[in-house]
């Protein structure tokens, strides 16, 4: 095991997550499915019912999500069998099949899965008494819920569909500092194991710049979601034609004008790799750098992007939405950053090694639901 894997605090590995299942810290309504435990996270499954709600909410201190749903008598939908269609622009709350009984030193953080973000499905985790989305307080014991709001496409989901994932963190020991690695630590690691394939730019994490040049992806620099399409079944892989759902964006002088409300799939200029003893997360964007946002934060597991001898080989795919006004993006513009954390131990199997990855070595890539033609 590498020195990075020996620290006691940090992101829990697949082996440690499996141990949490066996000891009851993770409680599941049915046995976990194949591939549900990832190298540094747990995929969460939708339960048997969904509740359509008028607006998003947080329960706050002293209140349970189930109590709020019961009191307000929201519409109830069954997700059994063939499931149900979640309509674009509507908000749903779904009890998940997994619940938790965490130790006092263990907390959690959730994110949409990569495929969920690339379908523009706004998905956030809610806990009982929770005052923040996607955060699980240390020692939390209780059920989990997903708030689901499709933004670009109506989608079909069913019991067992996986839209978001949960990463667990063990509190660092005294003297180890916080979870995120400093820029100085990242520079030192990059000197031994390259994190990106070019110059390392640091700004409270590794800076990512957008690729809009004509040579980056064969003349197509991104995709824009169409506004009126058929439903997408989130459990059907490679089932849909790209041109039925997306407009291809040709390269034009290294610029792209983002129209307000439109949803774009772009990619980073940098190729990156996540070393075995680290995990990373796309940080939320700062509005001060432009009138757009990278719509979903995202987890990057240990081993993601590793090519020959661990060299950086995969780009970060970016889900982008403009804010209130049109905004011009230019090739090489700062568009995001990756925050790195240490693993509590190096996972036994890295990202892509067990045949459950759809995005290892990716370039500009839509979600796994679309077939390459």
mmCIF file of C-alpha atoms in Angstrom:
data_model
loop_
_atom_site.group_PDB
_atom_site.id
_atom_site.type_symbol
_atom_site.label_atom_id
_atom_site.label_comp_id
_atom_site.label_asym_id
_atom_site.label_seq_id
_atom_site.Cartn_x
_atom_site.Cartn_y
_atom_site.Cartn_z
ATOM 1 C CA UNK A 1 0.000 0.000 0.000
ATOM 2 C CA UNK A 2 1.335 3.452 -0.913
ATOM 3 C CA UNK A 3 2.075 6.087 1.730
ATOM 4 C CA UNK A 4 -0.996 7.977 0.561
ATOM 5 C CA UNK A 5 -3.108 4.981 1.566
ATOM 6 C CA UNK A 6 -1.808 4.750 5.146
ATOM 7 C CA UNK A 7 -3.512 7.822 6.554
ATOM 8 C CA UNK A 8 -6.352 7.082 8.973
ATOM 9 C CA UNK A 9 -8.572 9.971 7.922
ATOM 10 C CA UNK A 10 -9.919 10.542 4.436
ATOM 11 C CA UNK A 11 -12.308 9.115 1.880
ATOM 12 C CA UNK A 12 -13.363 5.540 2.609
ATOM 13 C CA UNK A 13 -12.527 2.852 0.053
ATOM 14 C CA UNK A 14 -14.717 0.157 -1.453
ATOM 15 C CA UNK A 15 -13.420 -2.359 1.099
ATOM 16 C CA UNK A 16 -14.353 -0.057 3.961
ATOM 17 C CA UNK A 17 -17.782 0.614 2.437
ATOM 18 C CA UNK A 18 -18.368 -3.134 2.182
ATOM 19 C CA UNK A 19 -17.438 -3.433 5.861
ATOM 20 C CA UNK A 20 -20.042 -0.756 6.658
ATOM 21 C CA UNK A 21 -22.656 -2.874 4.898
ATOM 22 C CA UNK A 22 -21.656 -5.947 6.887
ATOM 23 C CA UNK A 23 -21.753 -4.121 10.238
ATOM 24 C CA UNK A 24 -25.074 -2.369 9.578
ATOM 25 C CA UNK A 25 -23.701 1.155 9.185
ATOM 26 C CA UNK A 26 -25.227 0.994 5.704
ATOM 27 C CA UNK A 27 -28.715 -0.511 5.731
ATOM 28 C CA UNK A 28 -30.264 -1.681 2.476
ATOM 29 C CA UNK A 29 -33.843 -2.756 1.744
ATOM 30 C CA UNK A 30 -32.430 -5.400 -0.635
ATOM 31 C CA UNK A 31 -28.940 -6.866 -1.166
ATOM 32 C CA UNK A 32 -26.593 -4.519 -2.963
ATOM 33 C CA UNK A 33 -26.405 -4.937 -6.742
ATOM 34 C CA UNK A 34 -23.276 -5.690 -8.745
ATOM 35 C CA UNK A 35 -21.135 -2.601 -9.196
ATOM 36 C CA UNK A 36 -23.047 -0.563 -6.648
ATOM 37 C CA UNK A 37 -19.922 -0.132 -4.518
ATOM 38 C CA UNK A 38 -17.412 1.952 -6.462
ATOM 39 C CA UNK A 39 -13.723 2.467 -5.514
ATOM 40 C CA UNK A 40 -14.578 5.481 -3.341
ATOM 41 C CA UNK A 41 -18.370 5.756 -3.254
ATOM 42 C CA UNK A 42 -21.690 3.948 -3.006
ATOM 43 C CA UNK A 43 -24.357 4.202 -5.698
ATOM 44 C CA UNK A 44 -27.782 4.875 -4.159
ATOM 45 C CA UNK A 45 -30.959 3.213 -5.479
ATOM 46 C CA UNK A 46 -34.405 4.695 -5.850
ATOM 47 C CA UNK A 47 -37.081 3.023 -3.744
ATOM 48 C CA UNK A 48 -40.579 1.865 -4.682
ATOM 49 C CA UNK A 49 -42.351 5.250 -4.546
ATOM 50 C CA UNK A 50 -41.857 8.801 -5.736
ATOM 51 C CA UNK A 51 -43.677 11.913 -4.504
ATOM 52 C CA UNK A 52 -44.264 14.817 -6.830
ATOM 53 C CA UNK A 53 -43.851 18.057 -4.913
ATOM 54 C CA UNK A 54 -44.589 21.644 -5.770
ATOM 55 C CA UNK A 55 -41.207 22.949 -4.657
ATOM 56 C CA UNK A 56 -37.892 21.843 -3.273
ATOM 57 C CA UNK A 57 -37.499 21.855 0.510
ATOM 58 C CA UNK A 58 -35.187 21.003 3.372
ATOM 59 C CA UNK A 59 -36.655 19.566 6.589
ATOM 60 C CA UNK A 60 -34.423 21.493 8.983
ATOM 61 C CA UNK A 61 -33.606 20.648 12.560
ATOM 62 C CA UNK A 62 -36.095 18.363 14.305
ATOM 63 C CA UNK A 63 -38.171 17.367 11.263
ATOM 64 C CA UNK A 64 -38.196 14.225 9.143
ATOM 65 C CA UNK A 65 -38.642 14.195 5.369
ATOM 66 C CA UNK A 66 -41.370 11.553 5.631
ATOM 67 C CA UNK A 67 -43.337 13.687 8.101
ATOM 68 C CA UNK A 68 -43.304 16.627 5.697
ATOM 69 C CA UNK A 69 -44.428 14.479 2.767
ATOM 70 C CA UNK A 70 -47.277 12.984 4.809
ATOM 71 C CA UNK A 71 -48.449 16.324 6.166
ATOM 72 C CA UNK A 72 -48.531 18.021 2.787
ATOM 73 C CA UNK A 73 -50.212 15.092 0.986
ATOM 74 C CA UNK A 74 -48.169 15.257 -2.211
ATOM 75 C CA UNK A 75 -48.983 13.070 -5.216
ATOM 76 C CA UNK A 76 -47.607 9.547 -4.894
ATOM 77 C CA UNK A 77 -46.275 7.486 -7.820
ATOM 78 C CA UNK A 78 -45.262 3.825 -7.938
ATOM 79 C CA UNK A 79 -41.810 2.993 -9.304
ATOM 80 C CA UNK A 80 -42.390 -0.759 -9.264
ATOM 81 C CA UNK A 81 -42.159 -2.807 -12.471
ATOM 82 C CA UNK A 82 -41.682 -0.548 -15.491
ATOM 83 C CA UNK A 83 -41.503 2.462 -13.206
ATOM 84 C CA UNK A 84 -42.795 5.936 -13.998
ATOM 85 C CA UNK A 85 -41.956 8.979 -16.083
ATOM 86 C CA UNK A 86 -40.542 11.969 -14.224
ATOM 87 C CA UNK A 87 -41.551 15.026 -16.214
ATOM 88 C CA UNK A 88 -39.097 17.723 -17.214
ATOM 89 C CA UNK A 89 -39.407 20.799 -15.003
ATOM 90 C CA UNK A 90 -41.122 18.986 -12.114
ATOM 91 C CA UNK A 91 -39.686 18.177 -8.681
ATOM 92 C CA UNK A 92 -39.908 14.742 -7.054
ATOM 93 C CA UNK A 93 -38.774 13.291 -3.734
ATOM 94 C CA UNK A 94 -37.936 9.580 -3.688
ATOM 95 C CA UNK A 95 -37.141 7.493 -0.580
ATOM 96 C CA UNK A 96 -33.980 5.515 -1.286
ATOM 97 C CA UNK A 97 -33.357 1.827 -0.684
ATOM 98 C CA UNK A 98 -30.323 2.624 1.463
ATOM 99 C CA UNK A 99 -30.256 4.087 4.957
ATOM 100 C CA UNK A 100 -27.433 4.830 7.391
ATOM 101 C CA UNK A 101 -26.291 4.368 10.959
ATOM 102 C CA UNK A 102 -22.914 6.105 10.842
ATOM 103 C CA UNK A 103 -20.210 6.138 13.464
ATOM 104 C CA UNK A 104 -19.596 9.550 15.094
ATOM 105 C CA UNK A 105 -16.367 10.084 13.121
ATOM 106 C CA UNK A 106 -17.878 9.267 9.706
ATOM 107 C CA UNK A 107 -19.771 11.734 7.496
ATOM 108 C CA UNK A 108 -21.055 11.621 3.942
ATOM 109 C CA UNK A 109 -21.288 13.792 0.828
ATOM 110 C CA UNK A 110 -23.441 13.042 -2.217
ATOM 111 C CA UNK A 111 -23.300 13.961 -5.884
ATOM 112 C CA UNK A 112 -25.203 12.997 -9.018
ATOM 113 C CA UNK A 113 -23.668 10.100 -10.889
ATOM 114 C CA UNK A 114 -21.815 11.055 -14.070
ATOM 115 C CA UNK A 115 -24.627 9.786 -16.294
ATOM 116 C CA UNK A 116 -27.203 11.695 -14.247
ATOM 117 C CA UNK A 117 -25.381 14.985 -14.640
ATOM 118 C CA UNK A 118 -24.923 14.482 -18.370
ATOM 119 C CA UNK A 119 -28.684 13.993 -18.739
ATOM 120 C CA UNK A 120 -29.270 17.280 -16.876
ATOM 121 C CA UNK A 121 -31.178 15.574 -14.061
ATOM 122 C CA UNK A 122 -30.874 17.772 -10.985
ATOM 123 C CA UNK A 123 -30.473 15.269 -8.141
ATOM 124 C CA UNK A 124 -29.703 16.044 -4.494
ATOM 125 C CA UNK A 125 -29.594 13.974 -1.313
ATOM 126 C CA UNK A 126 -31.822 14.857 1.650
ATOM 127 C CA UNK A 127 -31.597 13.485 5.189
ATOM 128 C CA UNK A 128 -33.986 13.777 8.098
ATOM 129 C CA UNK A 129 -33.349 16.999 10.028
ATOM 130 C CA UNK A 130 -30.997 18.060 7.242
ATOM 131 C CA UNK A 131 -30.200 21.747 6.754
ATOM 132 C CA UNK A 132 -28.017 21.289 3.668
ATOM 133 C CA UNK A 133 -28.489 19.257 0.522
ATOM 134 C CA UNK A 134 -26.009 16.449 -0.209
ATOM 135 C CA UNK A 135 -24.454 16.551 3.281
ATOM 136 C CA UNK A 136 -24.726 13.699 5.771
ATOM 137 C CA UNK A 137 -23.717 14.793 9.232
ATOM 138 C CA UNK A 138 -21.214 12.711 11.251
ATOM 139 C CA UNK A 139 -23.018 9.949 13.128
ATOM 140 C CA UNK A 140 -26.267 10.329 11.141
ATOM 141 C CA UNK A 141 -28.765 7.517 11.620
ATOM 142 C CA UNK A 142 -31.875 7.355 9.494
ATOM 143 C CA UNK A 143 -33.316 7.069 5.981
ATOM 144 C CA UNK A 144 -32.085 8.793 2.820
ATOM 145 C CA UNK A 145 -34.094 10.576 0.137
ATOM 146 C CA UNK A 146 -33.326 11.907 -3.323
ATOM 147 C CA UNK A 147 -34.760 15.092 -4.723
ATOM 148 C CA UNK A 148 -35.004 14.595 -8.488
ATOM 149 C CA UNK A 149 -35.798 17.287 -11.045
ATOM 150 C CA UNK A 150 -35.202 16.549 -14.749
ATOM 151 C CA UNK A 151 -34.267 19.807 -16.483
ATOM 152 C CA UNK A 152 -33.757 19.010 -20.197
ATOM 153 C CA UNK A 153 -35.383 15.606 -20.778
ATOM 154 C CA UNK A 154 -38.279 13.737 -19.205
ATOM 155 C CA UNK A 155 -36.940 10.424 -17.914
ATOM 156 C CA UNK A 156 -38.263 6.995 -16.989
ATOM 157 C CA UNK A 157 -36.990 5.606 -13.692
ATOM 158 C CA UNK A 158 -37.881 2.584 -11.621
ATOM 159 C CA UNK A 159 -37.169 0.995 -8.277
ATOM 160 C CA UNK A 160 -33.439 0.295 -8.202
ATOM 161 C CA UNK A 161 -32.431 3.026 -10.668
ATOM 162 C CA UNK A 162 -29.234 4.756 -9.568
ATOM 163 C CA UNK A 163 -29.087 8.531 -9.943
ATOM 164 C CA UNK A 164 -26.741 9.677 -7.214
ATOM 165 C CA UNK A 165 -23.822 8.379 -5.177
ATOM 166 C CA UNK A 166 -22.525 8.839 -1.665
ATOM 167 C CA UNK A 167 -18.919 9.275 -0.600
ATOM 168 C CA UNK A 168 -17.943 8.622 3.030
ATOM 169 C CA UNK A 169 -15.247 10.465 4.926
ATOM 170 C CA UNK A 170 -13.522 9.483 8.154
ATOM 171 C CA UNK A 171 -12.540 12.457 10.295
ATOM 172 C CA UNK A 172 -8.772 13.097 10.091
ATOM 173 C CA UNK A 173 -6.736 12.451 13.186
ATOM 174 C CA UNK A 174 -5.180 15.309 15.127
ATOM 175 C CA UNK A 175 -2.388 16.953 13.146
ATOM 176 C CA UNK A 176 -3.543 15.672 9.749
ATOM 177 C CA UNK A 177 -5.411 18.838 8.734
ATOM 178 C CA UNK A 178 -8.687 18.963 6.820
ATOM 179 C CA UNK A 179 -9.938 16.829 3.962
ATOM 180 C CA UNK A 180 -8.839 18.919 0.951
ATOM 181 C CA UNK A 181 -5.191 18.868 -0.118
ATOM 182 C CA UNK A 182 -3.352 22.181 -0.297
ATOM 183 C CA UNK A 183 -1.924 23.537 -3.523
ATOM 184 C CA UNK A 184 1.571 22.898 -2.150
ATOM 185 C CA UNK A 185 0.718 19.237 -1.523
ATOM 186 C CA UNK A 186 -0.779 18.907 -5.034
ATOM 187 C CA UNK A 187 2.357 20.403 -6.596
ATOM 188 C CA UNK A 188 4.504 17.892 -4.729
ATOM 189 C CA UNK A 189 2.316 14.958 -5.810
ATOM 190 C CA UNK A 190 2.269 16.190 -9.428
ATOM 191 C CA UNK A 191 6.070 16.125 -9.412
ATOM 192 C CA UNK A 192 5.950 12.387 -8.695
ATOM 193 C CA UNK A 193 2.689 11.344 -10.373
ATOM 194 C CA UNK A 194 1.344 13.805 -12.980
ATOM 195 C CA UNK A 195 -2.197 14.974 -12.286
ATOM 196 C CA UNK A 196 -2.634 16.622 -15.712
ATOM 197 C CA UNK A 197 -0.894 16.272 -19.056
ATOM 198 C CA UNK A 198 0.342 19.857 -19.274
ATOM 199 C CA UNK A 199 1.300 22.707 -16.957
ATOM 200 C CA UNK A 200 -0.209 22.414 -13.493
ATOM 201 C CA UNK A 201 -2.327 25.468 -12.680
ATOM 202 C CA UNK A 202 -3.425 25.692 -9.062
ATOM 203 C CA UNK A 203 -6.090 27.822 -7.390
ATOM 204 C CA UNK A 204 -7.346 26.019 -4.286
ATOM 205 C CA UNK A 205 -7.258 22.879 -6.436
ATOM 206 C CA UNK A 206 -6.293 21.978 -9.989
ATOM 207 C CA UNK A 207 -7.594 24.483 -12.541
ATOM 208 C CA UNK A 208 -9.438 23.121 -15.579
ATOM 209 C CA UNK A 209 -9.830 25.060 -18.834
ATOM 210 C CA UNK A 210 -12.417 24.483 -21.527
ATOM 211 C CA UNK A 211 -11.470 22.962 -24.903
ATOM 212 C CA UNK A 212 -13.138 24.820 -27.789
ATOM 213 C CA UNK A 213 -10.437 24.599 -30.460
ATOM 214 C CA UNK A 214 -11.113 23.107 -33.885
ATOM 215 C CA UNK A 215 -8.660 20.227 -33.430
ATOM 216 C CA UNK A 216 -9.773 19.057 -29.982
ATOM 217 C CA UNK A 217 -12.547 16.617 -30.943
ATOM 218 C CA UNK A 218 -12.620 16.405 -34.710
ATOM 219 C CA UNK A 219 -14.395 19.719 -35.223
ATOM 220 C CA UNK A 220 -17.233 19.206 -32.717
ATOM 221 C CA UNK A 221 -16.531 21.026 -29.457
ATOM 222 C CA UNK A 222 -19.696 20.194 -27.544
ATOM 223 C CA UNK A 223 -23.394 19.369 -27.478
ATOM 224 C CA UNK A 224 -26.489 21.409 -26.646
ATOM 225 C CA UNK A 225 -29.623 19.691 -25.350
ATOM 226 C CA UNK A 226 -32.670 19.945 -27.605
ATOM 227 C CA UNK A 227 -35.797 21.365 -25.994
ATOM 228 C CA UNK A 228 -38.468 18.903 -27.207
ATOM 229 C CA UNK A 229 -37.532 15.224 -27.249
ATOM 230 C CA UNK A 230 -38.807 11.781 -26.353
ATOM 231 C CA UNK A 231 -38.428 10.283 -22.885
ATOM 232 C CA UNK A 232 -35.096 8.724 -21.885
ATOM 233 C CA UNK A 233 -35.084 5.516 -19.828
ATOM 234 C CA UNK A 234 -32.180 5.919 -17.384
ATOM 235 C CA UNK A 235 -31.585 2.161 -17.280
ATOM 236 C CA UNK A 236 -31.211 1.668 -21.052
ATOM 237 C CA UNK A 237 -27.584 1.771 -22.179
ATOM 238 C CA UNK A 238 -26.629 2.714 -25.743
ATOM 239 C CA UNK A 239 -30.292 2.902 -26.762
ATOM 240 C CA UNK A 240 -30.633 6.402 -28.189
ATOM 241 C CA UNK A 241 -29.421 8.344 -31.228
ATOM 242 C CA UNK A 242 -27.419 11.430 -30.371
ATOM 243 C CA UNK A 243 -29.086 13.630 -32.985
ATOM 244 C CA UNK A 244 -32.555 12.919 -31.600
ATOM 245 C CA UNK A 245 -31.639 14.674 -28.345
ATOM 246 C CA UNK A 246 -28.593 16.871 -28.916
ATOM 247 C CA UNK A 247 -27.373 19.554 -31.307
ATOM 248 C CA UNK A 248 -23.714 19.124 -32.229
ATOM 249 C CA UNK A 249 -21.717 22.327 -31.827
ATOM 250 C CA UNK A 250 -19.040 22.924 -34.495
ATOM 251 C CA UNK A 251 -15.815 24.730 -33.681
ATOM 252 C CA UNK A 252 -15.975 28.436 -34.540
ATOM 253 C CA UNK A 253 -12.882 30.555 -33.912
ATOM 254 C CA UNK A 254 -12.394 29.043 -30.456
ATOM 255 C CA UNK A 255 -15.566 30.658 -29.085
ATOM 256 C CA UNK A 256 -18.977 29.520 -27.897
ATOM 257 C CA UNK A 257 -21.856 31.778 -26.876
ATOM 258 C CA UNK A 258 -23.857 30.238 -24.040
ATOM 259 C CA UNK A 259 -27.550 31.097 -24.289
ATOM 260 C CA UNK A 260 -29.445 31.547 -20.988
ATOM 261 C CA UNK A 261 -31.287 28.423 -19.912
ATOM 262 C CA UNK A 262 -29.615 26.116 -22.431
ATOM 263 C CA UNK A 263 -27.676 23.069 -21.278
ATOM 264 C CA UNK A 264 -24.285 22.189 -22.774
ATOM 265 C CA UNK A 265 -21.871 19.267 -22.622
ATOM 266 C CA UNK A 266 -18.259 20.428 -23.027
ATOM 267 C CA UNK A 267 -14.861 19.020 -22.072
ATOM 268 C CA UNK A 268 -11.678 20.178 -20.426
ATOM 269 C CA UNK A 269 -8.525 21.026 -22.352
ATOM 270 C CA UNK A 270 -6.484 19.091 -19.794
ATOM 271 C CA UNK A 271 -6.271 15.332 -19.663
ATOM 272 C CA UNK A 272 -6.128 14.195 -16.073
ATOM 273 C CA UNK A 273 -5.487 11.182 -13.894
ATOM 274 C CA UNK A 274 -6.441 10.501 -10.287
ATOM 275 C CA UNK A 275 -3.641 8.611 -8.468
ATOM 276 C CA UNK A 276 -4.611 5.459 -6.511
ATOM 277 C CA UNK A 277 -4.344 7.124 -3.100
ATOM 278 C CA UNK A 278 -6.433 10.171 -3.960
ATOM 279 C CA UNK A 279 -10.031 11.055 -4.789
ATOM 280 C CA UNK A 280 -11.236 14.294 -6.375
ATOM 281 C CA UNK A 281 -14.383 16.355 -6.732
ATOM 282 C CA UNK A 282 -15.370 19.095 -9.165
ATOM 283 C CA UNK A 283 -15.812 22.204 -7.029
ATOM 284 C CA UNK A 284 -18.815 24.509 -7.488
ATOM 285 C CA UNK A 285 -17.997 27.459 -9.699
ATOM 286 C CA UNK A 286 -17.461 30.989 -8.455
ATOM 287 C CA UNK A 287 -19.938 33.367 -10.109
ATOM 288 C CA UNK A 288 -17.241 36.061 -10.155
ATOM 289 C CA UNK A 289 -15.449 34.388 -13.094
ATOM 290 C CA UNK A 290 -18.405 34.534 -15.478
ATOM 291 C CA UNK A 291 -22.130 34.367 -16.063
ATOM 292 C CA UNK A 292 -22.274 30.584 -16.239
ATOM 293 C CA UNK A 293 -21.959 27.615 -13.967
ATOM 294 C CA UNK A 294 -20.691 24.089 -14.202
ATOM 295 C CA UNK A 295 -24.101 22.699 -13.354
ATOM 296 C CA UNK A 296 -23.160 19.637 -11.356
ATOM 297 C CA UNK A 297 -20.262 18.922 -9.105
ATOM 298 C CA UNK A 298 -18.893 15.448 -9.643
ATOM 299 C CA UNK A 299 -16.799 12.722 -8.032
ATOM 300 C CA UNK A 300 -13.621 11.370 -9.606
ATOM 301 C CA UNK A 301 -12.536 8.019 -8.195
ATOM 302 C CA UNK A 302 -8.977 6.745 -7.670
ATOM 303 C CA UNK A 303 -7.581 5.483 -10.966
ATOM 304 C CA UNK A 304 -9.864 7.607 -13.145
ATOM 305 C CA UNK A 305 -8.103 8.698 -16.328
ATOM 306 C CA UNK A 306 -4.971 6.666 -15.729
ATOM 307 C CA UNK A 307 -3.360 5.629 -19.005
ATOM 308 C CA UNK A 308 -0.088 3.780 -19.550
ATOM 309 C CA UNK A 309 2.001 3.924 -16.377
ATOM 310 C CA UNK A 310 -0.619 6.167 -14.812
ATOM 311 C CA UNK A 311 -0.203 8.993 -17.332
ATOM 312 C CA UNK A 312 -3.174 11.397 -17.635
ATOM 313 C CA UNK A 313 -5.488 10.097 -20.375
ATOM 314 C CA UNK A 314 -9.065 11.309 -19.743
ATOM 315 C CA UNK A 315 -10.695 14.710 -19.973
ATOM 316 C CA UNK A 316 -13.210 16.056 -17.498
ATOM 317 C CA UNK A 317 -16.659 16.321 -19.075
ATOM 318 C CA UNK A 318 -18.401 19.533 -18.070
ATOM 319 C CA UNK A 319 -22.145 20.135 -17.735
ATOM 320 C CA UNK A 320 -22.570 23.854 -18.288
ATOM 321 C CA UNK A 321 -25.520 26.232 -18.062
ATOM 322 C CA UNK A 322 -25.501 29.998 -18.595
ATOM 323 C CA UNK A 323 -27.036 32.283 -16.000
ATOM 324 C CA UNK A 324 -29.233 35.297 -16.754
ATOM 325 C CA UNK A 325 -27.473 36.689 -19.827
ATOM 326 C CA UNK A 326 -25.645 35.240 -22.849
ATOM 327 C CA UNK A 327 -21.971 34.639 -22.111
ATOM 328 C CA UNK A 328 -18.985 34.071 -24.403
ATOM 329 C CA UNK A 329 -16.663 31.209 -23.550
ATOM 330 C CA UNK A 330 -13.263 31.139 -25.237
ATOM 331 C CA UNK A 331 -10.891 28.257 -25.808
ATOM 332 C CA UNK A 332 -8.655 27.781 -22.770
ATOM 333 C CA UNK A 333 -10.835 29.813 -20.411
ATOM 334 C CA UNK A 334 -10.875 28.818 -16.745
ATOM 335 C CA UNK A 335 -14.082 26.842 -16.245
ATOM 336 C CA UNK A 336 -13.627 24.697 -13.164
ATOM 337 C CA UNK A 337 -11.300 23.186 -10.625
ATOM 338 C CA UNK A 338 -10.736 19.819 -9.028
ATOM 339 C CA UNK A 339 -10.356 19.541 -5.265
ATOM 340 C CA UNK A 340 -8.343 16.517 -4.166
ATOM 341 C CA UNK A 341 -8.580 14.492 -0.959
ATOM 342 C CA UNK A 342 -6.591 11.620 0.454
ATOM 343 C CA UNK A 343 -8.115 8.173 0.608
ATOM 344 C CA UNK A 344 -8.214 6.504 4.013
ATOM 345 C CA UNK A 345 -6.660 3.557 2.182
ATOM 346 C CA UNK A 346 -5.916 2.702 -1.433
ATOM 347 C CA UNK A 347 -8.862 0.793 -2.963
ATOM 348 C CA UNK A 348 -8.337 -2.844 -3.857
ATOM 349 C CA UNK A 349 -9.695 -2.163 -7.360
ATOM 350 C CA UNK A 350 -9.340 1.191 -9.072
ATOM 351 C CA UNK A 351 -11.800 2.951 -11.375
ATOM 352 C CA UNK A 352 -12.471 0.917 -14.495
ATOM 353 C CA UNK A 353 -10.686 -2.255 -13.356
ATOM 354 C CA UNK A 354 -13.819 -4.304 -12.686
ATOM 355 C CA UNK A 355 -15.724 -3.655 -15.913
ATOM 356 C CA UNK A 356 -18.379 -1.297 -14.501
ATOM 357 C CA UNK A 357 -16.983 1.979 -15.906
ATOM 358 C CA UNK A 358 -18.381 3.776 -18.939
ATOM 359 C CA UNK A 359 -16.072 6.796 -18.903
ATOM 360 C CA UNK A 360 -12.479 5.615 -18.449
ATOM 361 C CA UNK A 361 -10.231 7.330 -20.987
ATOM 362 C CA UNK A 362 -13.058 9.611 -22.119
ATOM 363 C CA UNK A 363 -12.808 12.631 -24.365
ATOM 364 C CA UNK A 364 -15.912 14.668 -25.184
ATOM 365 C CA UNK A 365 -18.539 12.094 -24.252
ATOM 366 C CA UNK A 366 -22.276 12.110 -23.676
ATOM 367 C CA UNK A 367 -23.904 9.827 -21.126
ATOM 368 C CA UNK A 368 -23.833 6.062 -21.619
ATOM 369 C CA UNK A 369 -27.435 6.113 -22.895
ATOM 370 C CA UNK A 370 -26.358 7.351 -26.331
ATOM 371 C CA UNK A 371 -24.774 5.092 -28.912
ATOM 372 C CA UNK A 372 -21.753 5.974 -31.018
ATOM 373 C CA UNK A 373 -22.708 5.957 -34.704
#
